[in-house]
Backbone as JSON, one array per atom type, in Angstrom:
{
  "sequence": "MGTSIRSIYLAVDSDCQAEGMHLPPGKYNGVERRLVVIGHQGGAEWLEPAYTVSLTQPRLHQIGGDKWREVREVELDVTPCVTSGQIRLA",
  "N": [[0.86, -1.17, 0.0], [0.53, 2.23, -0.76], [0.88, 5.83, -0.58], [-0.33, 8.81, -1.98], [0.34, 12.14, -1.68], [-0.63, 15.48, -1.85], [-0.3, 19.04, -1.92], [-2.95, 21.34, -1.92], [-5.38, 23.85, -2.9], [-8.42, 24.69, -1.43], [-11.73, 25.74, -2.0], [-14.29, 27.48, -0.41], [-17.49, 28.28, -1.05], [-19.87, 29.04, 0.15], [-21.05, 29.32, 3.55], [-20.07, 26.54, 5.57], [-19.93, 23.51, 7.56], [-17.35, 21.75, 9.14], [-16.31, 19.04, 10.83], [-17.56, 20.14, 13.07], [-16.61, 22.73, 13.07], [-17.14, 25.97, 11.96], [-16.8, 27.06, 8.7], [-16.18, 29.87, 6.98], [-16.89, 31.47, 3.76], [-14.19, 31.36, 1.44], [-10.69, 30.86, 0.54], [-8.71, 28.06, 1.2], [-5.77, 26.48, 2.52], [-4.96, 23.18, 1.77], [-4.8, 19.54, 1.9], [-4.57, 16.72, -0.16], [-5.03, 13.32, 0.12], [-4.34, 10.16, -1.16], [-4.77, 6.73, -1.16], [-3.09, 3.91, -2.46], [-3.63, 0.63, -3.38], [-1.85, -2.26, -3.86], [-2.39, -5.07, -5.72], [-2.26, -8.74, -5.62], [-1.35, -9.56, -8.09], [0.05, -7.43, -8.97], [-1.39, -5.26, -9.88], [-2.6, -1.92, -9.54], [-4.81, -0.21, -7.38], [-6.47, 2.7, -6.91], [-7.72, 4.34, -4.12], [-10.59, 6.28, -3.0], [-9.98, 9.79, -2.63], [-8.95, 11.56, 0.36], [-9.57, 14.58, 2.09], [-8.1, 17.35, 3.73], [-8.09, 20.36, 5.69], [-5.95, 22.86, 6.84], [-5.93, 24.99, 9.54], [-4.48, 27.85, 10.8], [-3.18, 30.16, 13.28], [-3.64, 33.67, 12.64], [-6.11, 33.06, 11.66], [-7.55, 30.86, 12.62], [-8.35, 31.73, 15.14], [-10.0, 33.86, 14.36], [-12.09, 32.5, 13.07], [-12.91, 30.53, 14.94], [-13.16, 31.8, 17.39], [-12.55, 32.98, 20.81], [-11.97, 30.65, 22.28], [-10.14, 29.28, 20.79], [-7.84, 30.7, 20.82], [-5.35, 30.07, 21.99], [-4.5, 27.89, 20.56], [-2.35, 26.63, 18.1], [-2.52, 25.38, 15.57], [-4.94, 23.61, 13.6], [-6.09, 20.67, 12.08], [-8.54, 19.82, 9.86], [-10.81, 17.32, 8.82], [-12.22, 17.48, 5.8], [-13.41, 15.95, 3.92], [-16.14, 14.91, 3.66], [-17.46, 17.33, 3.05], [-16.27, 18.07, 0.64], [-16.97, 15.93, -1.05], [-19.72, 16.27, -1.06], [-19.98, 18.62, -2.39], [-19.94, 21.08, -1.13], [-17.49, 22.18, -0.64], [-14.89, 22.93, -2.89], [-12.2, 21.98, -5.11], [-9.77, 24.39, -5.7]],
  "CA": [[0.0, 0.0, 0.0], [1.26, 3.48, -0.82], [0.07, 7.03, -0.41], [-0.02, 10.01, -2.75], [-0.03, 13.33, -0.91], [-0.31, 16.73, -2.56], [-0.86, 20.28, -1.39], [-3.98, 21.9, -2.8], [-6.23, 24.9, -2.36], [-9.84, 24.36, -1.41], [-12.57, 26.94, -1.98], [-15.61, 27.41, 0.23], [-18.29, 29.34, -1.67], [-20.86, 29.49, 1.14], [-20.76, 28.76, 4.87], [-20.25, 25.1, 5.78], [-19.41, 22.97, 8.81], [-16.44, 20.61, 9.01], [-15.96, 18.56, 12.17], [-18.1, 21.07, 14.06], [-16.02, 24.06, 12.9], [-17.75, 26.8, 10.92], [-15.85, 27.57, 7.71], [-16.78, 30.9, 6.13], [-16.39, 31.48, 2.39], [-12.8, 31.75, 1.25], [-9.76, 29.89, 0.0], [-8.0, 27.43, 2.31], [-4.71, 25.52, 2.22], [-5.42, 21.83, 2.08], [-4.01, 18.38, 1.5], [-5.3, 15.58, -0.72], [-4.32, 12.05, 0.34], [-4.94, 9.01, -1.86], [-4.1, 5.46, -0.92], [-3.08, 2.96, -3.56], [-3.48, -0.75, -2.92], [-1.26, -3.1, -4.89], [-2.93, -6.43, -5.64], [-1.33, -9.87, -5.69], [-0.8, -9.67, -9.44], [0.76, -6.2, -9.28], [-2.28, -4.17, -10.31], [-2.8, -0.85, -8.55], [-6.16, 0.32, -7.24], [-6.48, 3.95, -6.15], [-8.92, 4.54, -3.32], [-11.11, 7.65, -3.04], [-9.13, 10.7, -1.87], [-9.39, 12.22, 1.6], [-9.17, 15.99, 2.06], [-8.01, 18.07, 5.0], [-7.78, 21.79, 5.68], [-5.19, 23.29, 8.01], [-6.2, 26.35, 10.0], [-3.46, 28.34, 11.73], [-3.44, 31.5, 13.82], [-4.78, 34.17, 13.39], [-7.38, 32.67, 11.03], [-8.25, 29.95, 13.52], [-8.98, 32.57, 16.17], [-11.08, 34.61, 13.71], [-13.2, 31.6, 12.78], [-13.36, 29.77, 16.09], [-13.38, 32.62, 18.58], [-11.55, 33.02, 21.87], [-11.56, 29.33, 22.78], [-9.05, 28.79, 19.93], [-6.77, 31.7, 20.85], [-4.08, 29.46, 22.38], [-4.19, 26.76, 19.67], [-1.53, 27.1, 16.98], [-2.97, 24.84, 14.28], [-5.92, 22.53, 13.61], [-6.32, 20.04, 10.79], [-9.93, 19.34, 9.8], [-11.19, 16.43, 7.73], [-13.31, 18.1, 5.04], [-13.8, 15.02, 2.85], [-17.59, 14.92, 3.4], [-17.84, 18.61, 2.43], [-15.81, 18.05, -0.75], [-17.78, 14.98, -1.83], [-21.09, 16.79, -1.2], [-19.94, 19.81, -3.23], [-19.89, 22.32, -0.34], [-16.12, 22.68, -0.82], [-14.37, 22.46, -4.18], [-10.79, 22.23, -5.36], [-9.61, 25.71, -6.34]],
  "C": [[0.9, 1.23, 0.0], [0.31, 4.64, -0.68], [0.59, 8.13, -1.33], [-0.54, 11.2, -1.95], [0.33, 14.56, -1.72], [-0.99, 17.91, -1.88], [-1.82, 20.86, -2.41], [-4.59, 23.13, -2.14], [-7.67, 24.43, -2.47], [-10.64, 25.64, -1.27], [-13.91, 26.62, -1.34], [-16.41, 28.58, -0.33], [-19.38, 29.88, -0.75], [-20.58, 28.75, 2.45], [-20.99, 27.25, 4.91], [-19.62, 24.7, 7.11], [-18.51, 21.79, 8.49], [-15.97, 20.23, 10.41], [-16.39, 19.55, 13.26], [-17.55, 22.49, 13.97], [-16.69, 24.76, 11.73], [-16.65, 27.3, 9.99], [-16.56, 28.6, 6.84], [-16.23, 30.83, 4.71], [-14.95, 31.97, 2.32], [-11.99, 30.62, 0.66], [-8.9, 29.37, 1.15], [-6.88, 26.53, 1.78], [-5.19, 24.14, 2.63], [-4.45, 20.77, 1.59], [-4.96, 17.32, 0.95], [-4.44, 14.34, -0.5], [-5.08, 10.93, -0.39], [-4.1, 7.78, -1.57], [-4.17, 4.62, -2.19], [-2.8, 1.58, -2.97], [-2.95, -1.56, -4.1], [-1.76, -4.53, -4.7], [-1.86, -7.49, -5.78], [-0.67, -9.99, -7.06], [-0.15, -8.36, -9.9], [-0.09, -5.05, -9.75], [-2.51, -3.17, -9.18], [-4.25, -0.39, -8.56], [-6.1, 1.55, -6.35], [-7.8, 4.09, -5.41], [-9.36, 6.0, -3.42], [-10.22, 8.56, -2.19], [-9.79, 11.2, -0.59], [-8.82, 13.63, 1.57], [-9.13, 16.57, 3.47], [-7.69, 19.53, 4.74], [-7.02, 22.09, 6.96], [-5.52, 24.74, 8.32], [-5.14, 26.72, 11.02], [-3.87, 29.71, 12.26], [-3.0, 32.52, 12.79], [-6.13, 33.73, 12.82], [-8.21, 31.75, 11.92], [-8.98, 30.72, 14.6], [-10.14, 33.35, 15.58], [-12.3, 33.74, 13.49], [-13.78, 31.0, 14.05], [-13.6, 30.55, 17.36], [-12.29, 32.43, 19.63], [-11.1, 31.65, 22.35], [-10.41, 28.73, 21.97], [-7.84, 29.71, 19.96], [-5.4, 31.07, 21.13], [-3.65, 28.29, 21.49], [-3.45, 27.28, 18.45], [-2.04, 26.62, 15.62], [-3.97, 23.7, 14.51], [-6.04, 21.99, 12.19], [-7.7, 19.42, 10.81], [-10.12, 18.41, 8.6], [-12.41, 17.05, 7.03], [-13.79, 17.21, 3.89], [-15.3, 15.01, 2.6], [-18.07, 16.2, 2.71], [-17.42, 18.66, 0.96], [-16.69, 17.11, -1.58], [-19.22, 15.45, -2.0], [-21.15, 18.06, -2.05], [-19.93, 21.12, -2.47], [-18.52, 22.99, -0.45], [-15.61, 22.1, -2.13], [-12.87, 22.73, -4.27], [-10.68, 23.54, -6.14], [-8.47, 25.68, -7.34]]
}
């Protein structure tokens, strides 16, 4: 099994929720991860990608409020938002 990882930008066109965090419209730094499974006969099967967004200060504080003031970075799984079309690759 292997993994393909690439840096991407994700665009939020209207408010959405990811792991309980409100994401306002904007462009976000993200990561796309895809697993590849190698079969017994050498064939490769790529699994569906997973997407994450990294929020760092001060943006995390702006979005999450005072309870996030002391947190330096949060990585959110936004895969459900991407597959539903709430977030798109920019």
